[in-house]
Amino acid sequence: EFQLTLRVIRQWARQRGLYTPYAAALNGVSCAILTARVCQLHPNASTARLINRFFCLYDQVDWSQPILLHGVDAPEGTWEPWGNIHKDNENAAQPMCVVVTPAHPYWNATAAMLETTRRLLAREMRRGLIAVARHPAQSGNKTLAFHTLWEPCDFYRRFQHYLQLDFAGENSTICEGFKKWALPRVTQLTSDLACMANARVQPSSETHPFKDLSRPSWTTEAFFVGLRFSRGNEQDAQAAQGEASGEQKPRMDIRDAVLKYIEVSSAWPDKAHFTGRVDLRVSVLDRESLPPWCLTPTSEHPGTAEDLVQAEQGIPFH
């Protein structure tokens, strides 16, 4: 029951933009711990009941309190219940979400989660709870269908502005190597952007290969980061890019965060071997300027064949 429940939860997190190493949100470890905790509380429940209990539990949970599978037995001074904070690191920020691994050395599997991501997680837990509660008994047989639960998120309609990161290489091998170095560092970029006042930031959960007409023979993949500013710092795309506009408007200067990310990405250890054969471009777009190819998912469905069968047939309550 645990394995199937975990596959369903991972699929839900992928479709809703939560299961990605670039969004500082949920990952394989944190999903497994959250699912295992529900299984601990309901050891004899069916898969469908566990899924229902998953959203019931985490819709009400206080994410600032640690989620543990058992008590922590760690040497004094090596671990604090607020995450990866050691006593010699007094300036460490309190994590937004604390999901503790079950074995020593204990660490917080969601230590990098941003406040905006935690708010998104809370909204998606509430949406998931509503989705699984909308399937009443049919002819005496209760079933749980996942079509509503697995609806893809509206990431490309959710924000007014987007950062587009283009990773390019002379061939697919070079592009892939550079992307593996640069993409994990998007977490720091989103953290720097989220530190700005009244800013909401969310990275995409996938990259999009496309043909760059200026370099048609190169392999290029794009990655997007959604940006939203409150009315106190409302921007148009020209202001975000630092371009001149006819009317003076309040501006949110994101150049320092972007330049820092470019500098860190340019420190790719293998870059010296591929001088002039790899490139990173960053641009700011408004929602209406997004290229049409980014609106098409890179795959129709990231789940396994077994997941799809379960989605079509439904999982019966027992």
mmCIF file of N, CA and C in Angstrom, residues 170-279:
data_model
loop_
_atom_site.group_PDB
_atom_site.id
_atom_site.type_symbol
_atom_site.label_atom_id
_atom_site.label_comp_id
_atom_site.label_asym_id
_atom_site.label_seq_id
_atom_site.Cartn_x
_atom_site.Cartn_y
_atom_site.Cartn_z
ATOM 1 N N GLU A 170 26.912 23.414 -28.014
ATOM 2 C CA GLU A 170 27.162 23.103 -29.413
ATOM 3 C C GLU A 170 26.550 21.761 -29.809
ATOM 4 N N ASN A 171 26.437 20.843 -28.855
ATOM 5 C CA ASN A 171 25.754 19.573 -29.090
ATOM 6 C C ASN A 171 25.000 19.187 -27.818
ATOM 7 N N SER A 172 24.253 18.110 -27.896
ATOM 8 C CA SER A 172 23.403 17.716 -26.774
ATOM 9 C C SER A 172 24.210 17.325 -25.539
ATOM 10 N N THR A 173 25.382 16.736 -25.739
ATOM 11 C CA THR A 173 26.213 16.321 -24.601
ATOM 12 C C THR A 173 26.705 17.527 -23.811
ATOM 13 N N ILE A 174 27.169 18.550 -24.525
ATOM 14 C CA ILE A 174 27.650 19.761 -23.853
ATOM 15 C C ILE A 174 26.503 20.472 -23.148
ATOM 16 N N CYS A 175 25.359 20.575 -23.829
ATOM 17 C CA CYS A 175 24.203 21.255 -23.232
ATOM 18 C C CYS A 175 23.745 20.537 -21.972
ATOM 19 N N GLU A 176 23.696 19.223 -22.030
ATOM 20 C CA GLU A 176 23.234 18.459 -20.879
ATOM 21 C C GLU A 176 24.197 18.597 -19.698
ATOM 22 N N GLY A 177 25.498 18.571 -19.976
ATOM 23 C CA GLY A 177 26.478 18.736 -18.907
ATOM 24 C C GLY A 177 26.372 20.090 -18.243
ATOM 25 N N PHE A 178 26.223 21.143 -19.053
ATOM 26 C CA PHE A 178 26.104 22.485 -18.498
ATOM 27 C C PHE A 178 24.794 22.651 -17.724
ATOM 28 N N LYS A 179 23.732 22.074 -18.256
ATOM 29 C CA LYS A 179 22.425 22.184 -17.593
ATOM 30 C C LYS A 179 22.448 21.491 -16.236
ATOM 31 N N LYS A 180 23.110 20.346 -16.138
ATOM 32 C CA LYS A 180 23.189 19.641 -14.864
ATOM 33 C C LYS A 180 23.932 20.452 -13.808
ATOM 34 N N TRP A 181 24.829 21.310 -14.249
ATOM 35 C CA TRP A 181 25.539 22.186 -13.316
ATOM 36 C C TRP A 181 24.690 23.406 -12.949
ATOM 37 N N ALA A 182 24.069 24.029 -13.951
ATOM 38 C CA ALA A 182 23.414 25.321 -13.749
ATOM 39 C C ALA A 182 22.019 25.208 -13.136
ATOM 40 N N LEU A 183 21.256 24.178 -13.490
ATOM 41 C CA LEU A 183 19.878 24.102 -13.015
ATOM 42 C C LEU A 183 19.755 23.967 -11.491
ATOM 43 N N PRO A 184 20.555 23.125 -10.822
ATOM 44 C CA PRO A 184 20.425 23.059 -9.370
ATOM 45 C C PRO A 184 20.674 24.394 -8.666
ATOM 46 N N ARG A 185 21.387 25.294 -9.329
ATOM 47 C CA ARG A 185 21.669 26.597 -8.742
ATOM 48 C C ARG A 185 20.530 27.591 -8.915
ATOM 49 N N VAL A 186 19.474 27.164 -9.594
ATOM 50 C CA VAL A 186 18.278 27.999 -9.683
ATOM 51 C C VAL A 186 17.659 28.189 -8.309
ATOM 52 N N THR A 187 17.849 27.224 -7.415
ATOM 53 C CA THR A 187 17.323 27.345 -6.056
ATOM 54 C C THR A 187 17.841 28.600 -5.374
ATOM 55 N N GLN A 188 19.131 28.899 -5.548
ATOM 56 C CA GLN A 188 19.697 30.110 -4.955
ATOM 57 C C GLN A 188 19.143 31.364 -5.621
ATOM 58 N N LEU A 189 18.950 31.292 -6.935
ATOM 59 C CA LEU A 189 18.353 32.426 -7.648
ATOM 60 C C LEU A 189 16.955 32.719 -7.123
ATOM 61 N N THR A 190 16.126 31.693 -6.986
ATOM 62 C CA THR A 190 14.777 31.914 -6.485
ATOM 63 C C THR A 190 14.788 32.416 -5.046
ATOM 64 N N SER A 191 15.743 31.942 -4.255
ATOM 65 C CA SER A 191 15.851 32.418 -2.876
ATOM 66 C C SER A 191 16.208 33.900 -2.846
ATOM 67 N N ASP A 192 17.147 34.321 -3.698
ATOM 68 C CA ASP A 192 17.530 35.739 -3.751
ATOM 69 C C ASP A 192 16.369 36.604 -4.224
ATOM 70 N N LEU A 193 15.622 36.123 -5.205
ATOM 71 C CA LEU A 193 14.480 36.889 -5.699
ATOM 72 C C LEU A 193 13.373 36.972 -4.652
ATOM 73 N N ALA A 194 13.167 35.883 -3.918
ATOM 74 C CA ALA A 194 12.104 35.859 -2.912
ATOM 75 C C ALA A 194 12.413 36.775 -1.735
ATOM 76 N N CYS A 195 13.680 37.097 -1.535
ATOM 77 C CA CYS A 195 14.058 37.996 -0.440
ATOM 78 C C CYS A 195 13.643 39.439 -0.718
ATOM 79 N N MET A 196 13.343 39.739 -1.975
ATOM 80 C CA MET A 196 12.885 41.083 -2.307
ATOM 81 C C MET A 196 11.491 41.296 -1.735
ATOM 82 N N ALA A 197 11.221 42.532 -1.338
ATOM 83 C CA ALA A 197 9.937 42.836 -0.723
ATOM 84 C C ALA A 197 8.796 42.614 -1.716
ATOM 85 N N ASN A 198 7.729 42.018 -1.230
ATOM 86 C CA ASN A 198 6.497 41.857 -1.999
ATOM 87 C C ASN A 198 6.687 41.070 -3.290
ATOM 88 N N ALA A 199 7.594 40.102 -3.293
ATOM 89 C CA ALA A 199 7.846 39.304 -4.491
ATOM 90 C C ALA A 199 7.408 37.865 -4.247
ATOM 91 N N ARG A 200 6.774 37.275 -5.254
ATOM 92 C CA ARG A 200 6.412 35.867 -5.221
ATOM 93 C C ARG A 200 7.122 35.184 -6.378
ATOM 94 N N VAL A 201 7.794 34.066 -6.084
ATOM 95 C CA VAL A 201 8.647 33.405 -7.064
ATOM 96 C C VAL A 201 8.328 31.919 -7.090
ATOM 97 N N GLN A 202 8.252 31.361 -8.281
ATOM 98 C CA GLN A 202 8.070 29.908 -8.420
ATOM 99 C C GLN A 202 8.740 29.429 -9.699
ATOM 100 N N PRO A 203 9.701 28.489 -9.605
ATOM 101 C CA PRO A 203 10.297 27.923 -10.817
ATOM 102 C C PRO A 203 9.377 26.891 -11.457
ATOM 103 N N SER A 204 9.588 26.667 -12.740
ATOM 104 C CA SER A 204 8.873 25.609 -13.443
ATOM 105 C C SER A 204 9.400 24.258 -12.977
ATOM 106 N N SER A 205 8.691 23.185 -13.340
ATOM 107 C CA SER A 205 9.115 21.840 -12.971
ATOM 108 C C SER A 205 9.763 21.101 -14.133
ATOM 109 N N GLU A 206 9.973 21.777 -15.268
ATOM 110 C CA GLU A 206 10.539 21.099 -16.433
ATOM 111 C C GLU A 206 11.254 22.097 -17.335
ATOM 112 N N THR A 207 12.125 21.562 -18.189
ATOM 113 C CA THR A 207 12.774 22.368 -19.216
ATOM 114 C C THR A 207 12.112 22.097 -20.561
ATOM 115 N N HIS A 208 12.314 23.025 -21.501
ATOM 116 C CA HIS A 208 11.692 22.920 -22.821
ATOM 117 C C HIS A 208 12.770 23.015 -23.898
ATOM 118 N N PRO A 209 13.042 21.952 -24.616
ATOM 119 C CA PRO A 209 13.973 22.060 -25.750
ATOM 120 C C PRO A 209 13.322 22.838 -26.891
ATOM 121 N N PHE A 210 14.090 23.690 -27.540
ATOM 122 C CA PHE A 210 13.581 24.448 -28.682
ATOM 123 C C PHE A 210 14.748 24.792 -29.601
ATOM 124 N N LYS A 211 14.425 25.195 -30.811
ATOM 125 C CA LYS A 211 15.447 25.543 -31.793
ATOM 126 C C LYS A 211 15.663 27.048 -31.785
ATOM 127 N N ASP A 212 16.852 27.450 -31.399
ATOM 128 C CA ASP A 212 17.232 28.861 -31.401
ATOM 129 C C ASP A 212 17.636 29.240 -32.823
ATOM 130 N N LEU A 213 16.867 30.131 -33.440
ATOM 131 C CA LEU A 213 17.124 30.479 -34.839
ATOM 132 C C LEU A 213 18.468 31.159 -35.029
ATOM 133 N N SER A 214 19.008 31.776 -33.970
ATOM 134 C CA SER A 214 20.327 32.402 -34.101
ATOM 135 C C SER A 214 21.451 31.373 -34.067
ATOM 136 N N ARG A 215 21.139 30.161 -33.548
ATOM 137 C CA ARG A 215 22.118 29.064 -33.509
ATOM 138 C C ARG A 215 21.375 27.762 -33.789
ATOM 139 N N PRO A 216 20.918 27.569 -35.003
ATOM 140 C CA PRO A 216 20.052 26.416 -35.296
ATOM 141 C C PRO A 216 20.708 25.061 -35.099
ATOM 142 N N SER A 217 22.035 25.016 -35.179
ATOM 143 C CA SER A 217 22.709 23.718 -35.035
ATOM 144 C C SER A 217 22.995 23.375 -33.572
ATOM 145 N N TRP A 218 22.796 24.318 -32.659
ATOM 146 C CA TRP A 218 23.055 24.082 -31.245
ATOM 147 C C TRP A 218 21.840 23.413 -30.584
ATOM 148 N N THR A 219 22.099 22.779 -29.447
ATOM 149 C CA THR A 219 21.029 22.249 -28.607
ATOM 150 C C THR A 219 20.714 23.275 -27.537
ATOM 151 N N THR A 220 19.448 23.669 -27.453
ATOM 152 C CA THR A 220 19.041 24.716 -26.510
ATOM 153 C C THR A 220 17.818 24.268 -25.732
ATOM 154 N N GLU A 221 17.847 24.490 -24.434
ATOM 155 C CA GLU A 221 16.707 24.191 -23.570
ATOM 156 C C GLU A 221 16.400 25.406 -22.710
ATOM 157 N N ALA A 222 15.121 25.676 -22.541
ATOM 158 C CA ALA A 222 14.680 26.837 -21.768
ATOM 159 C C ALA A 222 14.061 26.390 -20.450
ATOM 160 N N PHE A 223 14.276 27.200 -19.437
ATOM 161 C CA PHE A 223 13.686 26.973 -18.114
ATOM 162 C C PHE A 223 13.078 28.298 -17.662
ATOM 163 N N PHE A 224 11.900 28.235 -17.035
ATOM 164 C CA PHE A 224 11.176 29.456 -16.690
ATOM 165 C C PHE A 224 10.999 29.580 -15.181
ATOM 166 N N VAL A 225 11.059 30.823 -14.709
ATOM 167 C CA VAL A 225 10.798 31.146 -13.311
ATOM 168 C C VAL A 225 9.713 32.210 -13.295
ATOM 169 N N GLY A 226 8.597 31.906 -12.624
ATOM 170 C CA GLY A 226 7.493 32.859 -12.552
ATOM 171 C C GLY A 226 7.764 33.933 -11.515
ATOM 172 N N LEU A 227 7.382 35.176 -11.835
ATOM 173 C CA LEU A 227 7.589 36.326 -10.954
ATOM 174 C C LEU A 227 6.288 37.087 -10.807
ATOM 175 N N ARG A 228 5.983 37.432 -9.577
ATOM 176 C CA ARG A 228 4.826 38.302 -9.332
ATOM 177 C C ARG A 228 5.187 39.286 -8.241
ATOM 178 N N PHE A 229 4.875 40.535 -8.475
ATOM 179 C CA PHE A 229 5.139 41.579 -7.499
ATOM 180 C C PHE A 229 3.820 42.168 -7.031
ATOM 181 N N SER A 230 3.768 42.534 -5.762
ATOM 182 C CA SER A 230 2.544 43.123 -5.235
ATOM 183 C C SER A 230 2.366 44.518 -5.820
ATOM 184 N N ARG A 231 1.221 45.118 -5.545
ATOM 185 C CA ARG A 231 0.945 46.430 -6.113
ATOM 186 C C ARG A 231 1.927 47.483 -5.642
ATOM 187 N N GLY A 232 2.515 47.255 -4.478
ATOM 188 C CA GLY A 232 3.493 48.230 -3.993
ATOM 189 C C GLY A 232 4.740 48.264 -4.839
ATOM 190 N N ASN A 233 5.031 47.164 -5.570
ATOM 191 C CA ASN A 233 6.207 47.115 -6.439
ATOM 192 C C ASN A 233 5.822 46.591 -7.819
ATOM 193 N N GLU A 234 4.639 46.962 -8.298
ATOM 194 C CA GLU A 234 4.142 46.425 -9.561
ATOM 195 C C GLU A 234 5.026 46.882 -10.707
ATOM 196 N N GLN A 235 5.351 45.951 -11.580
ATOM 197 C CA GLN A 235 6.258 46.219 -12.690
ATOM 198 C C GLN A 235 5.602 45.845 -13.995
ATOM 199 N N ASP A 236 6.045 46.440 -15.075
ATOM 200 C CA ASP A 236 5.787 45.845 -16.381
ATOM 201 C C ASP A 236 7.080 45.201 -16.841
ATOM 202 N N ALA A 237 7.055 44.480 -17.948
ATOM 203 C CA ALA A 237 8.240 43.738 -18.384
ATOM 204 C C ALA A 237 9.395 44.664 -18.692
ATOM 205 N N GLN A 238 9.108 45.852 -19.215
ATOM 206 C CA GLN A 238 10.179 46.782 -19.549
ATOM 207 C C GLN A 238 10.908 47.223 -18.290
ATOM 208 N N ALA A 239 10.135 47.473 -17.223
ATOM 209 C CA ALA A 239 10.783 47.879 -15.981
ATOM 210 C C ALA A 239 11.623 46.752 -15.422
ATOM 211 N N ALA A 240 11.121 45.522 -15.494
ATOM 212 C CA ALA A 240 11.875 44.385 -14.978
ATOM 213 C C ALA A 240 13.162 44.180 -15.742
ATOM 214 N N GLN A 241 13.191 44.460 -17.016
ATOM 215 C CA GLN A 241 14.386 44.283 -17.822
ATOM 216 C C GLN A 241 15.295 45.500 -17.775
ATOM 217 N N GLY A 242 14.853 46.548 -17.091
ATOM 218 C CA GLY A 242 15.686 47.732 -17.019
ATOM 219 C C GLY A 242 15.622 48.587 -18.266
ATOM 220 N N GLU A 243 14.601 48.363 -19.107
ATOM 221 C CA GLU A 243 14.504 49.150 -20.322
ATOM 222 C C GLU A 243 13.751 50.441 -20.037
ATOM 223 N N ALA A 244 14.004 51.434 -20.845
ATOM 224 C CA ALA A 244 13.352 52.720 -20.666
ATOM 225 C C ALA A 244 11.897 52.622 -21.093
ATOM 226 N N SER A 245 11.028 53.259 -20.338
ATOM 227 C CA SER A 245 9.618 53.326 -20.705
ATOM 228 C C SER A 245 9.187 54.782 -20.731
ATOM 229 N N GLY A 246 8.112 55.053 -21.395
ATOM 230 C CA GLY A 246 7.691 56.433 -21.560
ATOM 231 C C GLY A 246 7.272 57.068 -20.258
ATOM 232 N N GLU A 247 6.732 56.280 -19.342
ATOM 233 C CA GLU A 247 6.241 56.800 -18.073
ATOM 234 C C GLU A 247 7.056 56.218 -16.936
ATOM 235 N N GLN A 248 7.428 57.084 -15.987
ATOM 236 C CA GLN A 248 8.215 56.629 -14.848
ATOM 237 C C GLN A 248 7.348 55.770 -13.936
ATOM 238 N N LYS A 249 7.757 54.541 -13.672
ATOM 239 C CA LYS A 249 6.995 53.617 -12.835
ATOM 240 C C LYS A 249 7.889 53.046 -11.751
ATOM 241 N N PRO A 250 7.306 52.582 -10.639
ATOM 242 C CA PRO A 250 8.116 51.898 -9.627
ATOM 243 C C PRO A 250 8.804 50.691 -10.242
ATOM 244 N N ARG A 251 10.015 50.420 -9.803
ATOM 245 C CA ARG A 251 10.783 49.338 -10.408
ATOM 246 C C ARG A 251 11.268 48.364 -9.347
ATOM 247 N N MET A 252 11.348 47.120 -9.733
ATOM 248 C CA MET A 252 11.963 46.092 -8.902
ATOM 249 C C MET A 252 13.226 45.658 -9.619
ATOM 250 N N ASP A 253 14.352 45.995 -9.062
ATOM 251 C CA ASP A 253 15.639 45.722 -9.710
ATOM 252 C C ASP A 253 16.077 44.300 -9.358
ATOM 253 N N ILE A 254 16.044 43.415 -10.343
ATOM 254 C CA ILE A 254 16.417 42.022 -10.120
ATOM 255 C C ILE A 254 17.796 41.712 -10.714
ATOM 256 N N ARG A 255 18.484 42.742 -11.172
ATOM 257 C CA ARG A 255 19.742 42.513 -11.882
ATOM 258 C C ARG A 255 20.799 41.850 -11.006
ATOM 259 N N ASP A 256 20.894 42.272 -9.736
ATOM 260 C CA ASP A 256 21.921 41.690 -8.864
ATOM 261 C C ASP A 256 21.725 40.183 -8.710
ATOM 262 N N ALA A 257 20.474 39.759 -8.500
ATOM 263 C CA ALA A 257 20.203 38.328 -8.342
ATOM 264 C C ALA A 257 20.502 37.566 -9.620
ATOM 265 N N VAL A 258 20.147 38.153 -10.770
ATOM 266 C CA VAL A 258 20.377 37.479 -12.044
ATOM 267 C C VAL A 258 21.870 37.404 -12.352
ATOM 268 N N LEU A 259 22.578 38.504 -12.128
ATOM 269 C CA LEU A 259 24.019 38.513 -12.401
ATOM 270 C C LEU A 259 24.754 37.537 -11.488
ATOM 271 N N LYS A 260 24.297 37.423 -10.254
ATOM 272 C CA LYS A 260 24.911 36.463 -9.330
ATOM 273 C C LYS A 260 24.709 35.042 -9.833
ATOM 274 N N TYR A 261 23.515 34.765 -10.341
ATOM 275 C CA TYR A 261 23.246 33.425 -10.865
ATOM 276 C C TYR A 261 24.102 33.138 -12.099
ATOM 277 N N ILE A 262 24.225 34.119 -12.986
ATOM 278 C CA ILE A 262 25.052 33.927 -14.180
ATOM 279 C C ILE A 262 26.506 33.672 -13.788
ATOM 280 N N GLU A 263 26.975 34.395 -12.789
ATOM 281 C CA GLU A 263 28.361 34.221 -12.341
ATOM 282 C C GLU A 263 28.586 32.831 -11.757
ATOM 283 N N VAL A 264 27.636 32.384 -10.944
ATOM 284 C CA VAL A 264 27.768 31.054 -10.341
ATOM 285 C C VAL A 264 27.688 29.967 -11.411
ATOM 286 N N SER A 265 26.781 30.131 -12.363
ATOM 287 C CA SER A 265 26.646 29.136 -13.426
ATOM 288 C C SER A 265 27.868 29.112 -14.335
ATOM 289 N N SER A 266 28.484 30.266 -14.513
ATOM 290 C CA SER A 266 29.662 30.345 -15.376
ATOM 291 C C SER A 266 30.883 29.689 -14.757
ATOM 292 N N ALA A 267 30.779 29.328 -13.463
ATOM 293 C CA ALA A 267 31.885 28.658 -12.794
ATOM 294 C C ALA A 267 31.873 27.153 -13.043
ATOM 295 N N TRP A 268 31.127 26.714 -14.031
ATOM 296 C CA TRP A 268 31.082 25.290 -14.408
ATOM 297 C C TRP A 268 32.496 24.761 -14.594
ATOM 298 N N PRO A 269 32.893 23.734 -13.875
ATOM 299 C CA PRO A 269 34.282 23.258 -13.924
ATOM 300 C C PRO A 269 34.747 22.873 -15.330
ATOM 301 N N ASP A 270 33.848 22.388 -16.176
ATOM 302 C CA ASP A 270 34.237 21.943 -17.516
ATOM 303 C C ASP A 270 34.156 23.040 -18.567
ATOM 304 N N LYS A 271 33.834 24.257 -18.138
ATOM 305 C CA LYS A 271 33.635 25.319 -19.129
ATOM 306 C C LYS A 271 34.906 25.606 -19.920
ATOM 307 N N ALA A 272 36.057 25.483 -19.271
ATOM 308 C CA ALA A 272 37.321 25.771 -19.957
ATOM 309 C C ALA A 272 37.545 24.844 -21.146
ATOM 310 N N HIS A 273 36.976 23.648 -21.100
ATOM 311 C CA HIS A 273 37.146 22.694 -22.196
ATOM 312 C C HIS A 273 36.202 22.987 -23.359
ATOM 313 N N PHE A 274 35.208 23.857 -23.119
ATOM 314 C CA PHE A 274 34.197 24.122 -24.155
ATOM 315 C C PHE A 274 34.046 25.626 -24.393
ATOM 316 N N THR A 275 35.153 26.334 -24.412
ATOM 317 C CA THR A 275 35.120 27.778 -24.640
ATOM 318 C C THR A 275 34.457 28.089 -25.983
ATOM 319 N N GLY A 276 33.457 28.976 -25.922
ATOM 320 C CA GLY A 276 32.742 29.350 -27.132
ATOM 321 C C GLY A 276 31.741 28.317 -27.610
ATOM 322 N N ARG A 277 31.567 27.236 -26.859
ATOM 323 C CA ARG A 277 30.659 26.156 -27.285
ATOM 324 C C ARG A 277 29.504 25.957 -26.310
ATOM 325 N N VAL A 278 29.371 26.857 -25.346
ATOM 326 C CA VAL A 278 28.305 26.784 -24.360
ATOM 327 C C VAL A 278 27.880 28.209 -24.019
ATOM 328 N N ASP A 279 26.596 28.385 -23.703
ATOM 329 C CA ASP A 279 26.110 29.738 -23.452
ATOM 330 C C ASP A 279 24.891 29.684 -22.533
#
